[in-house]
Amino acid sequence: MTLRGRLTTAFLVVVLGPVLLGTLFVASTVSAVDRSRSTERLAVAASTVRTSVDALCQQLRATADVVALTADPAVAAAQLIGRGLVAAVLITDVRGEVTYVSPGAPSTPWRDCSGPSTDTTGPVRALAAHVDLRDRGGALLGTVTAAQRVDPDFVARLAAVTGVAVTLLDSGASAARVAHTTESREVRDAVLAAASAADGERVTETSQGRYVRRIGPSDAQPLPLVVSVPSERPAGLHATLIGVVVVAALLAVLTAWRLARMTTRPLMELAGAVDRVAHGDLTARVPVRSRDELGRLAAAFNRMTRETGAYVAALTSNRDQLRGHLAVLGDTLASTHDLQRILRVILHSAIGATGARAGAVLLVETGGMLVAQCTEGLDGRWPEVGGDGSPTLRVPVGVGVVGAVAATGEPQRGRAEPTDAPSIEPRCRTYVAVPFATPGSAAATLSGSSDEAGVAAALGVLALYDRLGADEFDDDDLVTLRTFAGHAAVAVDNVRVHEEAQRLSLTDPLTGLWNYRYLRESIRREVERASRFGRMLSVLALDLDRFKDVNDTYGHAAGDTVLAEFARRVRGEIREVDLAFRQGGEEFVLLLPETDARGAAIVAERLGAAVRETPIAVEAYAGPVVVTVSVGIAVYPDNGTTGREVLEAADDALYAAKAAGRDTYRVAEVRPDVATREIPVLAGVVSPPDGLPRAGQPAQVNREPGGPARSEPAVGVPEGSPAHAWPEPADDPADIDADAARAGPDAARPGSGGGASSGPHPPRQSRGR
């Protein structure tokens, strides 16, 4: 006989015996009939109570309407009270102040007929109805309230009408406090206890055999009432049922003891094996002793432990592999700001963790285009040249799978449908793509939600293709990929923050030019480059003339506007390879790589004209501000062998320009300890093959004794001549163009230069100007 047969026999003997079945049937039937009748009586009583209270409320409203419609409300109220239609009338004005109250009125507040009251400070004294008091024009004058006492007589009338015992509860904090009741003292406490435990208006039964129901307070019935009826079950029913249950229990014990002897041994073996598995021993096995249900259960348990052991081993291997990938990824994130290297490690780790054949990391660039930063295993999966002619994988945001992921912020996975139409995405059979965003919104992306902030801050997409050993990527792969996408978001954000911090530390916040800190680094680097390749380097020190008068006259805000506009004009007059710096205050420095003194002079003249000829408009002032600039020029290696020396020489030349009357430029004197030899170069001489001037190559100049020099086709500084007396540029524009051509590529040409805004920087001290 199988275990199912033994259990069925025991159930029939113990549970489905005729005695127990009959006993339960009689008990359940009697209880159900008794409860049904009592519930029906209580329902009728509840309906009657609501009808009576509603009729009373309608009477009160009609009485209040009569009072509100009469010319003398007080007289009408007294007449209605005298006829017994109401117990009291209360009239208030629009401010809520009482203008009339009938003598002998019950204490307020009164319970409103419109619904349950929020006042729970005491018992219900009266039931009231409110109507608005208006004049003939419809203007609100106040409120008329008609009330009827709620007293023991009122409760007794309700009990008489309903045919059940009625109790009016106190509306205070305790639901078991009684205001008025028709219950007897013997059952009152039990009825109140059952009413307190009742859920809403559900019928409950007391230990003394009474059925209890709460009625209200509600919109239809504002009074907290409890009604009850006695049970109609025959006496002694419980004792009889208990005897039957005792007999049935004895039979059940005897039968269960017999069955326990038959089933204990295999169940104990199974319980022991389960306990061993719970403590981590997956080698536990249960002996299969029979072919019944217990035997089949033992075999299934053994098979489950074997498969679980295999799964645990596989998970352990995957966990160790994932830990290794995360360790490499963490070390990479902590040791470098190389974005390409970080993304390669993230992509390799994601492929290794999910078993994909190929993958790519794409970042959103300006213009709404996803551009692949690193790929793996995509050879032959997509055209070598994209739609725009670029050999890089590029996908517009909103186009294709990865474009849709970047646009919506929702990850996608599935199987690619074969199509003959060319695709800008890699060809694959299955795919999974997850967006990643800035850390502020990455939490939402990684948790699977996509709000507007997460979509707006999307940085890119991490996509994998063709999982090894499986038809499609599953939810676990999606969760794993979200983890790596989160690392990618943090990496991209960290690199960008690092770059922005580096930029801010090297630029001036007001003008957007490079600051003094970057000047020291740049001039050292440019001097080393010029020395290595035998080139020239020109340094221009610029200072706005009488800039203190601008601040004193127009204010520092206007001075800041002048400085910002001057920086913009400086950027417009130099090449892209030139560097512009704000040294401090109104002092600026230009580095002109591969530019000789003649080219630097042309740049200085252009800067002076750009500032002088167009006054700077300052908002909130009537007229523009006219400023000029003085320039000092020094050239490496003629004026120094180090960046510091060349910069000091330019500063000295700037001092000379200030002393010469401002709004001009001067070239620093050639250092006597620097061995230089000037070689005349004719105007028709061909430039060197690279078109760049060589250090030490001279230019010719004709000087007038005691006066400034005038530039000729080949301009230079004669050996031993004072450098501060550098020739003024030719007035003829054609001469200037010829000079620029002879200066080679060093001649300044307009372009973009400078940098973005930056933090504060240490100003360089200079002599008074």
PDB file of N, CA, C and O in Angstrom, residues 11 33 58 80 123 202-203 235 242 260 311 335 342 356 434 440 446 463 621 706:
ATOM      1  N   PHE A  11      -7.188   9.325   7.068  1.00  0.00           N
ATOM      2  CA  PHE A  11      -8.097  10.459   6.982  1.00  0.00           C
ATOM      3  C   PHE A  11      -9.548  10.011   7.062  1.00  0.00           C
ATOM      4  O   PHE A  11     -10.384  10.641   7.730  1.00  0.00           O
ATOM      5  N   VAL A  33     -27.388  28.878  10.925  1.00  0.00           N
ATOM      6  CA  VAL A  33     -28.774  29.358  10.917  1.00  0.00           C
ATOM      7  C   VAL A  33     -28.963  30.439  11.971  1.00  0.00           C
ATOM      8  O   VAL A  33     -29.605  31.468  11.724  1.00  0.00           O
ATOM      9  N   GLN A  58     -34.522  65.140   8.733  1.00  0.00           N
ATOM     10  CA  GLN A  58     -35.335  65.882   7.775  1.00  0.00           C
ATOM     11  C   GLN A  58     -36.283  66.833   8.501  1.00  0.00           C
ATOM     12  O   GLN A  58     -36.537  67.969   8.060  1.00  0.00           O
ATOM     13  N   LEU A  80     -41.953  76.832  17.423  1.00  0.00           N
ATOM     14  CA  LEU A  80     -41.643  75.454  17.035  1.00  0.00           C
ATOM     15  C   LEU A  80     -41.218  74.634  18.252  1.00  0.00           C
ATOM     16  O   LEU A  80     -41.540  73.453  18.371  1.00  0.00           O
ATOM     17  N   PRO A 123     -19.949  62.993  25.274  1.00  0.00           N
ATOM     18  CA  PRO A 123     -21.099  62.263  24.741  1.00  0.00           C
ATOM     19  C   PRO A 123     -21.945  63.147  23.845  1.00  0.00           C
ATOM     20  O   PRO A 123     -21.855  64.368  23.860  1.00  0.00           O
ATOM     21  N   ARG A 202     -19.463  45.038  10.932  1.00  0.00           N
ATOM     22  CA  ARG A 202     -19.563  43.585  10.894  1.00  0.00           C
ATOM     23  C   ARG A 202     -20.184  43.068  12.193  1.00  0.00           C
ATOM     24  O   ARG A 202     -19.971  43.620  13.275  1.00  0.00           O
ATOM     25  N   VAL A 203     -20.935  41.968  12.078  1.00  0.00           N
ATOM     26  CA  VAL A 203     -21.618  41.368  13.232  1.00  0.00           C
ATOM     27  C   VAL A 203     -20.615  40.498  13.987  1.00  0.00           C
ATOM     28  O   VAL A 203     -19.910  39.676  13.391  1.00  0.00           O
ATOM     29  N   ALA A 235     -29.479  25.232  24.241  1.00  0.00           N
ATOM     30  CA  ALA A 235     -28.549  25.088  25.359  1.00  0.00           C
ATOM     31  C   ALA A 235     -27.914  23.697  25.347  1.00  0.00           C
ATOM     32  O   ALA A 235     -28.534  22.706  24.981  1.00  0.00           O
ATOM     33  N   ILE A 242     -18.275  19.072  22.261  1.00  0.00           N
ATOM     34  CA  ILE A 242     -16.975  18.797  22.881  1.00  0.00           C
ATOM     35  C   ILE A 242     -16.799  17.300  23.110  1.00  0.00           C
ATOM     36  O   ILE A 242     -15.731  16.725  22.880  1.00  0.00           O
ATOM     37  N   ALA A 260       2.602   6.749  12.337  1.00  0.00           N
ATOM     38  CA  ALA A 260       3.938   7.273  12.624  1.00  0.00           C
ATOM     39  C   ALA A 260       4.981   6.175  12.614  1.00  0.00           C
ATOM     40  O   ALA A 260       6.104   6.362  12.138  1.00  0.00           O
ATOM     41  N   TYR A 311      25.702  23.389  -9.849  1.00  0.00           N
ATOM     42  CA  TYR A 311      25.412  24.814 -10.000  1.00  0.00           C
ATOM     43  C   TYR A 311      26.302  25.658  -9.083  1.00  0.00           C
ATOM     44  O   TYR A 311      26.809  26.709  -9.481  1.00  0.00           O
ATOM     45  N   SER A 335      44.015  54.058 -10.882  1.00  0.00           N
ATOM     46  CA  SER A 335      45.402  54.352 -11.231  1.00  0.00           C
ATOM     47  C   SER A 335      45.552  55.211 -12.473  1.00  0.00           C
ATOM     48  O   SER A 335      46.674  55.614 -12.795  1.00  0.00           O
ATOM     49  N   ILE A 342      40.462  52.771 -19.703  1.00  0.00           N
ATOM     50  CA  ILE A 342      39.410  52.381 -18.766  1.00  0.00           C
ATOM     51  C   ILE A 342      38.248  51.710 -19.500  1.00  0.00           C
ATOM     52  O   ILE A 342      37.741  50.663 -19.083  1.00  0.00           O
ATOM     53  N   ALA A 356      29.978  37.010 -24.025  1.00  0.00           N
ATOM     54  CA  ALA A 356      29.629  37.522 -25.344  1.00  0.00           C
ATOM     55  C   ALA A 356      30.803  37.343 -26.305  1.00  0.00           C
ATOM     56  O   ALA A 356      31.972  37.253 -25.895  1.00  0.00           O
ATOM     57  N   VAL A 434      22.863  48.457 -22.788  1.00  0.00           N
ATOM     58  CA  VAL A 434      22.485  49.139 -21.546  1.00  0.00           C
ATOM     59  C   VAL A 434      23.027  50.561 -21.602  1.00  0.00           C
ATOM     60  O   VAL A 434      24.204  50.766 -21.941  1.00  0.00           O
ATOM     61  N   GLY A 440      24.800  61.091 -10.974  1.00  0.00           N
ATOM     62  CA  GLY A 440      23.596  61.630 -10.363  1.00  0.00           C
ATOM     63  C   GLY A 440      22.343  60.937 -10.813  1.00  0.00           C
ATOM     64  O   GLY A 440      21.385  60.828 -10.074  1.00  0.00           O
ATOM     65  N   LEU A 446      20.553  52.221 -13.517  1.00  0.00           N
ATOM     66  CA  LEU A 446      20.954  50.873 -13.121  1.00  0.00           C
ATOM     67  C   LEU A 446      19.813  50.104 -12.475  1.00  0.00           C
ATOM     68  O   LEU A 446      19.799  48.884 -12.474  1.00  0.00           O
ATOM     69  N   ALA A 463      27.184  47.883 -25.294  1.00  0.00           N
ATOM     70  CA  ALA A 463      26.447  46.887 -26.071  1.00  0.00           C
ATOM     71  C   ALA A 463      27.308  45.640 -26.263  1.00  0.00           C
ATOM     72  O   ALA A 463      28.515  45.736 -26.505  1.00  0.00           O
ATOM     73  N   TYR A 621      26.900 102.943 -19.136  1.00  0.00           N
ATOM     74  CA  TYR A 621      27.615 104.212 -19.228  1.00  0.00           C
ATOM     75  C   TYR A 621      27.288 104.867 -20.558  1.00  0.00           C
ATOM     76  O   TYR A 621      27.069 104.200 -21.576  1.00  0.00           O
ATOM     77  N   GLY A 706      69.965 108.973 -33.049  1.00  0.00           N
ATOM     78  CA  GLY A 706      69.169 109.566 -31.977  1.00  0.00           C
ATOM     79  C   GLY A 706      67.692 109.425 -32.160  1.00  0.00           C
ATOM     80  O   GLY A 706      66.919 109.922 -31.354  1.00  0.00           O
TER      81      GLY A 706
END
